[in-house]
mmCIF file of C-alpha atoms and ligand atoms in Angstrom:
data_model
loop_
_atom_site.group_PDB
_atom_site.id
_atom_site.type_symbol
_atom_site.label_atom_id
_atom_site.label_comp_id
_atom_site.label_asym_id
_atom_site.label_seq_id
_atom_site.Cartn_x
_atom_site.Cartn_y
_atom_site.Cartn_z
ATOM 1 C CA UNK A 143 -40.501 197.712 112.271
ATOM 2 C CA UNK A 144 -40.600 194.556 109.923
ATOM 3 C CA UNK A 145 -41.060 196.685 106.840
ATOM 4 C CA UNK A 146 -38.087 198.692 107.898
ATOM 5 C CA UNK A 147 -35.947 195.744 108.506
ATOM 6 C CA UNK A 148 -36.982 194.420 104.925
ATOM 7 C CA UNK A 149 -35.925 197.893 103.547
ATOM 8 C CA UNK A 150 -32.510 197.795 105.338
ATOM 9 C CA UNK A 151 -31.885 194.219 104.214
ATOM 10 C CA UNK A 152 -32.458 195.497 100.569
ATOM 11 C CA UNK A 153 -30.478 198.649 100.939
ATOM 12 C CA UNK A 154 -27.518 196.666 102.529
ATOM 13 C CA UNK A 155 -27.495 193.892 100.012
ATOM 14 C CA UNK A 156 -27.715 196.307 96.945
ATOM 15 C CA UNK A 157 -24.866 198.429 98.354
ATOM 16 C CA UNK A 158 -21.164 198.173 97.143
ATOM 17 C CA UNK A 159 -19.616 199.485 100.327
ATOM 18 C CA UNK A 160 -21.327 199.212 103.685
ATOM 19 C CA UNK A 161 -19.726 200.768 106.924
ATOM 20 C CA UNK A 162 -21.003 200.942 110.384
ATOM 21 C CA UNK A 163 -20.590 203.488 113.071
ATOM 22 C CA UNK A 164 -21.358 202.221 116.526
ATOM 23 C CA UNK A 165 -21.754 203.451 119.951
ATOM 24 C CA UNK A 166 -22.366 202.326 123.646
ATOM 25 C CA UNK A 167 -25.981 201.243 122.844
ATOM 26 C CA UNK A 168 -24.736 198.217 120.772
ATOM 27 C CA UNK A 169 -23.123 196.935 124.023
ATOM 28 C CA UNK A 170 -26.098 197.444 126.316
ATOM 29 C CA UNK A 171 -27.292 193.903 125.616
ATOM 30 C CA UNK A 172 -23.942 192.635 126.707
ATOM 31 C CA UNK A 173 -24.402 194.187 130.088
ATOM 32 C CA UNK A 174 -22.393 197.394 129.650
ATOM 33 C CA UNK A 175 -24.546 200.547 130.423
ATOM 34 C CA UNK A 176 -24.615 203.371 127.974
ATOM 35 C CA UNK A 177 -23.329 206.858 129.056
ATOM 36 C CA UNK A 178 -26.413 208.977 128.429
ATOM 37 C CA UNK A 179 -30.124 208.388 129.251
ATOM 38 C CA UNK A 180 -31.688 206.051 131.673
ATOM 39 C CA UNK A 181 -29.358 203.870 133.648
ATOM 40 C CA UNK A 182 -26.392 205.588 131.990
ATOM 41 C CA UNK A 183 -22.976 205.967 133.428
ATOM 42 C CA UNK A 184 -23.306 209.630 133.710
ATOM 43 C CA UNK A 185 -26.337 209.368 135.910
ATOM 44 C CA UNK A 186 -24.111 207.791 138.538
ATOM 45 C CA UNK A 187 -20.632 209.230 137.867
ATOM 46 C CA UNK A 188 -19.959 212.885 137.205
ATOM 47 C CA UNK A 189 -18.833 213.184 133.478
ATOM 48 C CA UNK A 190 -15.876 215.251 134.483
ATOM 49 C CA UNK A 191 -14.219 211.933 135.409
ATOM 50 C CA UNK A 192 -13.772 211.512 131.641
ATOM 51 C CA UNK A 193 -11.932 214.642 131.329
ATOM 52 C CA UNK A 194 -8.092 214.406 130.767
ATOM 53 C CA UNK A 195 -7.397 217.359 133.130
ATOM 54 C CA UNK A 196 -9.197 215.441 135.899
ATOM 55 C CA UNK A 197 -7.299 212.331 135.067
ATOM 56 C CA UNK A 198 -3.928 214.103 134.989
ATOM 57 C CA UNK A 199 -4.707 215.910 138.408
ATOM 58 C CA UNK A 200 -5.684 212.705 140.212
ATOM 59 C CA UNK A 201 -5.163 209.458 138.200
ATOM 60 C CA UNK A 202 -5.761 207.418 141.175
ATOM 61 C CA UNK A 203 -9.245 208.743 141.788
ATOM 62 C CA UNK A 204 -10.279 208.458 138.192
ATOM 63 C CA UNK A 205 -8.952 204.792 138.058
ATOM 64 C CA UNK A 206 -10.962 204.124 141.219
ATOM 65 C CA UNK A 207 -14.304 205.746 140.333
ATOM 66 C CA UNK A 208 -14.654 205.356 136.684
ATOM 67 C CA UNK A 209 -11.907 203.181 134.889
ATOM 68 C CA UNK A 210 -11.852 200.205 137.288
ATOM 69 C CA UNK A 211 -15.667 199.863 137.370
ATOM 70 C CA UNK A 212 -15.938 200.014 133.569
ATOM 71 C CA UNK A 213 -13.185 197.675 133.071
ATOM 72 C CA UNK A 214 -14.706 195.043 135.339
ATOM 73 C CA UNK A 215 -17.964 195.254 133.397
ATOM 74 C CA UNK A 216 -16.097 195.085 130.053
ATOM 75 C CA UNK A 217 -13.985 192.076 131.222
ATOM 76 C CA UNK A 218 -17.238 189.988 132.004
ATOM 77 C CA UNK A 219 -19.051 191.100 128.673
ATOM 78 C CA UNK A 220 -19.466 188.895 125.596
ATOM 79 C CA UNK A 221 -20.567 190.001 122.141
ATOM 80 C CA UNK A 222 -24.356 189.998 121.697
ATOM 81 C CA UNK A 223 -26.475 189.602 118.602
ATOM 82 C CA UNK A 224 -25.798 193.287 117.507
ATOM 83 C CA UNK A 225 -22.100 192.719 117.371
ATOM 84 C CA UNK A 226 -22.545 189.205 115.915
ATOM 85 C CA UNK A 227 -24.858 190.555 113.233
ATOM 86 C CA UNK A 228 -22.187 192.994 112.081
ATOM 87 C CA UNK A 229 -19.593 190.245 112.080
ATOM 88 C CA UNK A 230 -21.977 188.155 109.891
ATOM 89 C CA UNK A 231 -22.291 191.015 107.562
ATOM 90 C CA UNK A 232 -18.501 191.074 107.114
ATOM 91 C CA UNK A 233 -18.420 187.318 106.710
ATOM 92 C CA UNK A 234 -20.945 187.619 103.873
ATOM 93 C CA UNK A 235 -18.558 190.066 102.150
ATOM 94 C CA UNK A 236 -21.049 193.052 102.746
ATOM 95 C CA UNK A 237 -19.635 195.133 105.643
ATOM 96 C CA UNK A 238 -16.056 196.378 105.166
ATOM 97 C CA UNK A 239 -15.445 198.438 108.337
ATOM 98 C CA UNK A 240 -16.796 199.222 111.736
ATOM 99 C CA UNK A 241 -16.010 202.600 113.138
ATOM 100 C CA UNK A 242 -16.727 202.266 116.868
ATOM 101 C CA UNK A 243 -16.807 204.752 119.759
ATOM 102 C CA UNK A 244 -16.712 201.861 122.126
ATOM 103 C CA UNK A 245 -13.660 200.855 124.113
ATOM 104 C CA UNK A 246 -14.776 197.240 124.961
ATOM 105 C CA UNK A 247 -13.222 195.337 122.091
ATOM 106 C CA UNK A 248 -16.531 193.379 121.499
ATOM 107 C CA UNK A 249 -16.539 193.946 117.762
ATOM 108 C CA UNK A 250 -13.218 192.196 117.335
ATOM 109 C CA UNK A 251 -14.398 189.423 119.801
ATOM 110 C CA UNK A 252 -17.452 188.919 117.560
ATOM 111 C CA UNK A 253 -15.226 188.489 114.373
ATOM 112 C CA UNK A 254 -14.934 191.836 112.695
ATOM 113 C CA UNK A 255 -11.449 192.298 111.413
ATOM 114 C CA UNK A 256 -11.575 195.955 110.314
ATOM 115 C CA UNK A 257 -12.500 197.980 113.516
ATOM 116 C CA UNK A 258 -11.477 201.590 113.929
ATOM 117 C CA UNK A 259 -11.494 202.267 117.774
ATOM 118 C CA UNK A 260 -12.312 205.874 117.526
ATOM 119 C CA UNK A 261 -11.994 206.431 121.193
ATOM 120 C CA UNK A 262 -9.264 203.940 121.814
ATOM 121 C CA UNK A 263 -9.525 200.729 123.795
ATOM 122 C CA UNK A 264 -9.410 199.615 127.421
ATOM 123 C CA UNK A 265 -7.558 196.575 126.271
ATOM 124 C CA UNK A 266 -4.301 198.649 126.037
ATOM 125 C CA UNK A 267 -2.510 200.542 128.817
ATOM 126 C CA UNK A 268 0.319 203.142 128.430
ATOM 127 C CA UNK A 269 2.750 204.134 131.106
ATOM 128 C CA UNK A 270 2.584 207.887 131.502
ATOM 129 C CA UNK A 271 6.321 208.153 132.462
ATOM 130 C CA UNK A 272 8.189 205.838 129.987
ATOM 131 C CA UNK A 273 5.471 205.533 127.291
ATOM 132 C CA UNK A 274 5.602 201.727 127.401
ATOM 133 C CA UNK A 275 2.482 200.049 126.161
ATOM 134 C CA UNK A 276 1.008 196.761 127.256
ATOM 135 C CA UNK A 277 -1.908 194.664 127.255
ATOM 136 C CA UNK A 278 -4.160 195.363 130.228
ATOM 137 C CA UNK A 279 -4.469 191.602 130.922
ATOM 138 C CA UNK A 280 -0.748 191.578 131.631
ATOM 139 C CA UNK A 281 -1.141 194.184 134.452
ATOM 140 C CA UNK A 282 -2.146 193.649 138.010
ATOM 141 C CA UNK A 283 -5.194 195.768 138.254
ATOM 142 C CA UNK A 284 -5.794 194.948 141.999
ATOM 143 C CA UNK A 285 -3.515 197.764 142.852
ATOM 144 C CA UNK A 286 -4.965 201.126 141.744
ATOM 145 C CA UNK A 287 -3.642 203.050 140.003
ATOM 146 C CA UNK A 288 -1.662 200.181 138.249
ATOM 147 C CA UNK A 289 1.967 201.053 137.796
ATOM 148 C CA UNK A 290 4.680 200.275 135.286
ATOM 149 C CA UNK A 291 7.988 198.579 136.413
ATOM 150 C CA UNK A 292 9.401 202.123 135.998
ATOM 151 C CA UNK A 293 7.158 203.492 138.677
ATOM 152 C CA UNK A 294 5.050 205.400 136.339
ATOM 153 C CA UNK A 295 1.209 205.196 136.466
ATOM 154 C CA UNK A 296 -0.615 203.430 133.628
ATOM 155 C CA UNK A 297 -3.322 205.221 131.698
ATOM 156 C CA UNK A 298 -5.788 203.416 129.505
ATOM 157 C CA UNK A 299 -5.260 203.879 125.809
ATOM 158 C CA UNK A 300 -8.594 205.738 125.522
ATOM 159 C CA UNK A 301 -9.503 209.188 124.347
ATOM 160 C CA UNK A 302 -10.557 211.341 127.311
ATOM 161 C CA UNK A 303 -12.726 214.426 126.923
ATOM 162 C CA UNK A 304 -10.324 217.217 125.968
ATOM 163 C CA UNK A 305 -8.041 214.966 123.955
ATOM 164 C CA UNK A 306 -7.794 214.975 120.216
ATOM 165 C CA UNK A 307 -8.562 211.936 118.039
ATOM 166 C CA UNK A 308 -5.490 210.585 116.416
ATOM 167 C CA UNK A 309 -5.245 212.337 113.025
ATOM 168 C CA UNK A 310 -4.777 208.966 111.244
ATOM 169 C CA UNK A 311 -8.129 207.649 112.971
ATOM 170 C CA UNK A 312 -9.880 210.694 111.987
ATOM 171 C CA UNK A 313 -8.530 210.757 108.318
ATOM 172 C CA UNK A 314 -9.289 207.068 107.752
ATOM 173 C CA UNK A 315 -12.897 207.269 109.268
ATOM 174 C CA UNK A 316 -13.593 210.332 107.198
ATOM 175 C CA UNK A 317 -12.347 208.478 103.918
ATOM 176 C CA UNK A 318 -14.630 205.525 104.757
ATOM 177 C CA UNK A 319 -17.531 207.811 105.613
ATOM 178 C CA UNK A 320 -17.248 209.530 102.222
ATOM 179 C CA UNK A 321 -16.699 206.248 100.253
ATOM 180 C CA UNK A 322 -19.412 204.022 101.683
ATOM 181 C CA UNK A 323 -22.846 203.799 100.058
ATOM 182 C CA UNK A 324 -24.644 202.644 103.191
ATOM 183 C CA UNK A 325 -23.675 203.620 106.724
ATOM 184 C CA UNK A 326 -25.396 201.714 109.579
ATOM 185 C CA UNK A 327 -25.426 203.855 112.763
ATOM 186 C CA UNK A 328 -26.040 201.613 115.581
ATOM 187 C CA UNK A 329 -26.633 202.599 119.279
ATOM 188 C CA UNK A 330 -25.233 205.991 119.355
ATOM 189 C CA UNK A 331 -26.666 209.154 120.624
ATOM 190 C CA UNK A 332 -24.677 210.912 117.954
ATOM 191 C CA UNK A 333 -23.843 213.940 120.065
ATOM 192 C CA UNK A 334 -20.320 213.490 120.680
ATOM 193 C CA UNK A 335 -17.909 215.096 118.160
ATOM 194 C CA UNK A 336 -16.093 214.335 115.817
ATOM 195 C CA UNK A 337 -17.528 210.824 115.749
ATOM 196 C CA UNK A 338 -21.084 212.243 115.076
ATOM 197 C CA UNK A 339 -19.846 213.947 111.964
ATOM 198 C CA UNK A 340 -19.164 210.596 110.308
ATOM 199 C CA UNK A 341 -22.918 210.034 109.297
ATOM 200 C CA UNK A 342 -23.149 213.620 108.039
ATOM 201 C CA UNK A 343 -20.109 213.086 105.757
ATOM 202 C CA UNK A 344 -21.665 209.819 104.523
ATOM 203 C CA UNK A 345 -25.036 211.525 103.871
ATOM 204 C CA UNK A 346 -23.306 214.468 102.173
ATOM 205 C CA UNK A 347 -21.335 212.025 99.950
ATOM 206 C CA UNK A 348 -24.482 210.457 98.732
ATOM 207 C CA UNK A 349 -24.773 207.320 101.086
ATOM 208 C CA UNK A 350 -27.785 206.005 102.768
ATOM 209 C CA UNK A 351 -27.770 206.373 106.478
ATOM 210 C CA UNK A 352 -29.648 203.783 108.523
ATOM 211 C CA UNK A 353 -30.096 204.169 112.292
ATOM 212 C CA UNK A 354 -30.670 201.401 114.701
ATOM 213 C CA UNK A 355 -31.845 202.868 118.104
ATOM 214 C CA UNK A 356 -34.603 202.514 120.442
ATOM 215 C CA UNK A 357 -34.586 206.341 120.708
ATOM 216 C CA UNK A 358 -34.582 209.189 118.235
ATOM 217 C CA UNK A 359 -31.188 211.053 117.885
ATOM 218 C CA UNK A 360 -30.231 214.403 116.323
ATOM 219 C CA UNK A 361 -29.611 212.424 113.095
ATOM 220 C CA UNK A 362 -33.090 211.204 112.980
ATOM 221 C CA UNK A 363 -35.347 212.789 110.343
ATOM 222 C CA UNK A 364 -32.590 214.886 108.970
ATOM 223 C CA UNK A 365 -29.234 212.925 108.284
ATOM 224 C CA UNK A 366 -30.625 209.420 108.522
ATOM 225 C CA UNK A 367 -32.933 208.093 105.848
ATOM 226 C CA UNK A 368 -34.716 206.098 108.470
ATOM 227 C CA UNK A 369 -34.554 204.824 111.993
ATOM 228 C CA UNK A 370 -35.279 201.184 112.869
ATOM 229 C CA UNK A 371 -36.471 201.832 116.405
ATOM 230 C CA UNK A 372 -35.368 198.759 118.501
ATOM 231 C CA UNK A 373 -32.510 197.089 120.300
ATOM 232 C CA UNK A 374 -29.394 196.485 118.277
ATOM 233 C CA UNK A 375 -29.382 192.705 118.877
ATOM 234 C CA UNK A 376 -33.033 192.304 117.731
ATOM 235 C CA UNK A 377 -32.879 194.503 114.815
ATOM 236 C CA UNK A 378 -29.579 192.977 113.486
ATOM 237 C CA UNK A 379 -31.060 189.425 113.997
ATOM 238 C CA UNK A 380 -33.975 190.596 111.873
ATOM 239 C CA UNK A 381 -31.879 192.020 109.133
ATOM 240 C CA UNK A 382 -29.584 188.886 109.097
ATOM 241 C CA UNK A 383 -32.391 186.471 108.767
ATOM 242 C CA UNK A 384 -34.035 188.426 105.925
ATOM 243 C CA UNK A 385 -30.648 188.662 104.041
ATOM 244 C CA UNK A 386 -29.955 184.824 104.745
ATOM 245 C CA UNK A 387 -33.504 183.823 103.476
ATOM 246 C CA UNK A 388 -32.933 185.685 100.032
HETATM 247 N N1 APR B 270 -29.559 198.916 121.173
HETATM 248 C C1 APR B 270 -29.300 199.943 120.401
HETATM 249 N N2 APR B 270 -29.133 201.232 120.906
HETATM 250 C C2 APR B 270 -29.385 201.379 122.290
HETATM 251 C C3 APR B 270 -29.744 200.332 123.006
HETATM 252 C C4 APR B 270 -29.788 199.012 122.569
HETATM 253 N N3 APR B 270 -30.055 197.873 123.148
HETATM 254 N N4 APR B 270 -29.977 200.749 124.395
HETATM 255 C C5 APR B 270 -29.582 202.122 124.254
HETATM 256 N N5 APR B 270 -29.332 202.467 122.976
HETATM 257 C C6 APR B 270 -29.048 203.807 122.488
HETATM 258 C C7 APR B 270 -29.476 204.948 123.266
HETATM 259 O O1 APR B 270 -30.860 205.241 122.911
HETATM 260 C C8 APR B 270 -28.512 205.974 122.929
HETATM 261 O O2 APR B 270 -28.941 206.727 121.649
HETATM 262 O O3 APR B 270 -27.608 203.947 122.506
HETATM 263 C C9 APR B 270 -27.235 205.292 122.552
HETATM 264 C C10 APR B 270 -26.173 205.445 123.650
HETATM 265 O O4 APR B 270 -25.703 206.784 123.618
HETATM 266 P P1 APR B 270 -24.402 207.357 124.521
HETATM 267 O O5 APR B 270 -24.608 206.711 125.971
HETATM 268 O O6 APR B 270 -24.382 208.795 124.327
HETATM 269 O O7 APR B 270 -23.337 206.585 123.905
HETATM 270 P P2 APR B 270 -22.375 206.959 122.562
HETATM 271 O O8 APR B 270 -23.188 207.696 121.548
HETATM 272 O O9 APR B 270 -21.457 205.947 122.208
HETATM 273 O O10 APR B 270 -21.459 208.073 123.245
HETATM 274 C C11 APR B 270 -20.425 208.574 122.605
HETATM 275 O O11 APR B 270 -19.555 209.803 124.600
HETATM 276 O O12 APR B 270 -19.147 209.639 126.926
HETATM 277 C C12 APR B 270 -18.577 209.417 125.627
HETATM 278 O O13 APR B 270 -16.558 208.547 125.054
HETATM 279 C C13 APR B 270 -17.777 208.258 125.304
HETATM 280 O O14 APR B 270 -17.605 206.943 123.260
HETATM 281 C C14 APR B 270 -18.598 207.553 124.250
HETATM 282 C C15 APR B 270 -19.274 208.916 123.539
#
């Protein structure tokens, strides 16, 4: 692993434009479970709870079973060394943009300023009746489902399965993927589309793709140049300390 960390530090510092694509795995060390695999959310909760049709049919049920539980975990979570490492890379002038599939806001909390929230964010709610948006902190979540003053039910500003990614989000992410010369792919199983296409676009445009994940993914050995097998926090710490010592 040390040799790969050295290699990543070298690739990152010699790049002109580094971008990152992150997934649930980067927040595992902050106490938020991933979706897939051991201990994942989908082991406990049927993934159909994340489908827009199910939410529209019975928002109260989806709020109770999925959203409230995830929101409580997210509200308690703090950025870990994985998030902090990416923030440090931005501070060093190396990393430009984080494209994240996470809805937990931890990259911004760690200090990254250009974060594309590919699947939206739990930080914002939108009334399904009058379209008013607000910060979820301003809403009383002890009553489920939470309601706007117009009586409408609030939905979280996240992308459910069956919803499209906002075109501007998709366009900007695609542009970044095709322009970067290194893409760090951290803590994603890389199976949910279209997010998983970003490393493919990066690779096809000539970028190096570096994966950080304790497990192999469909990108490993084909799209990614190499996989640093380990936890995001530990690996990012390693990379930052090699770069700082140079
Ligand atoms: N550090 C880095 N990676 C980790 C860690 C860790 N400490 N722990 C687990 N992982 C890896 C797993 O090996 C797995 O590859 O994180 C990945 C998590 O995969 P998923 O749970 O599938 O998360 P993600 O890729 O973000 O899912 C994409 O699916 O359900 C939807 O909308 C949801 O945005 C989510 C999307």
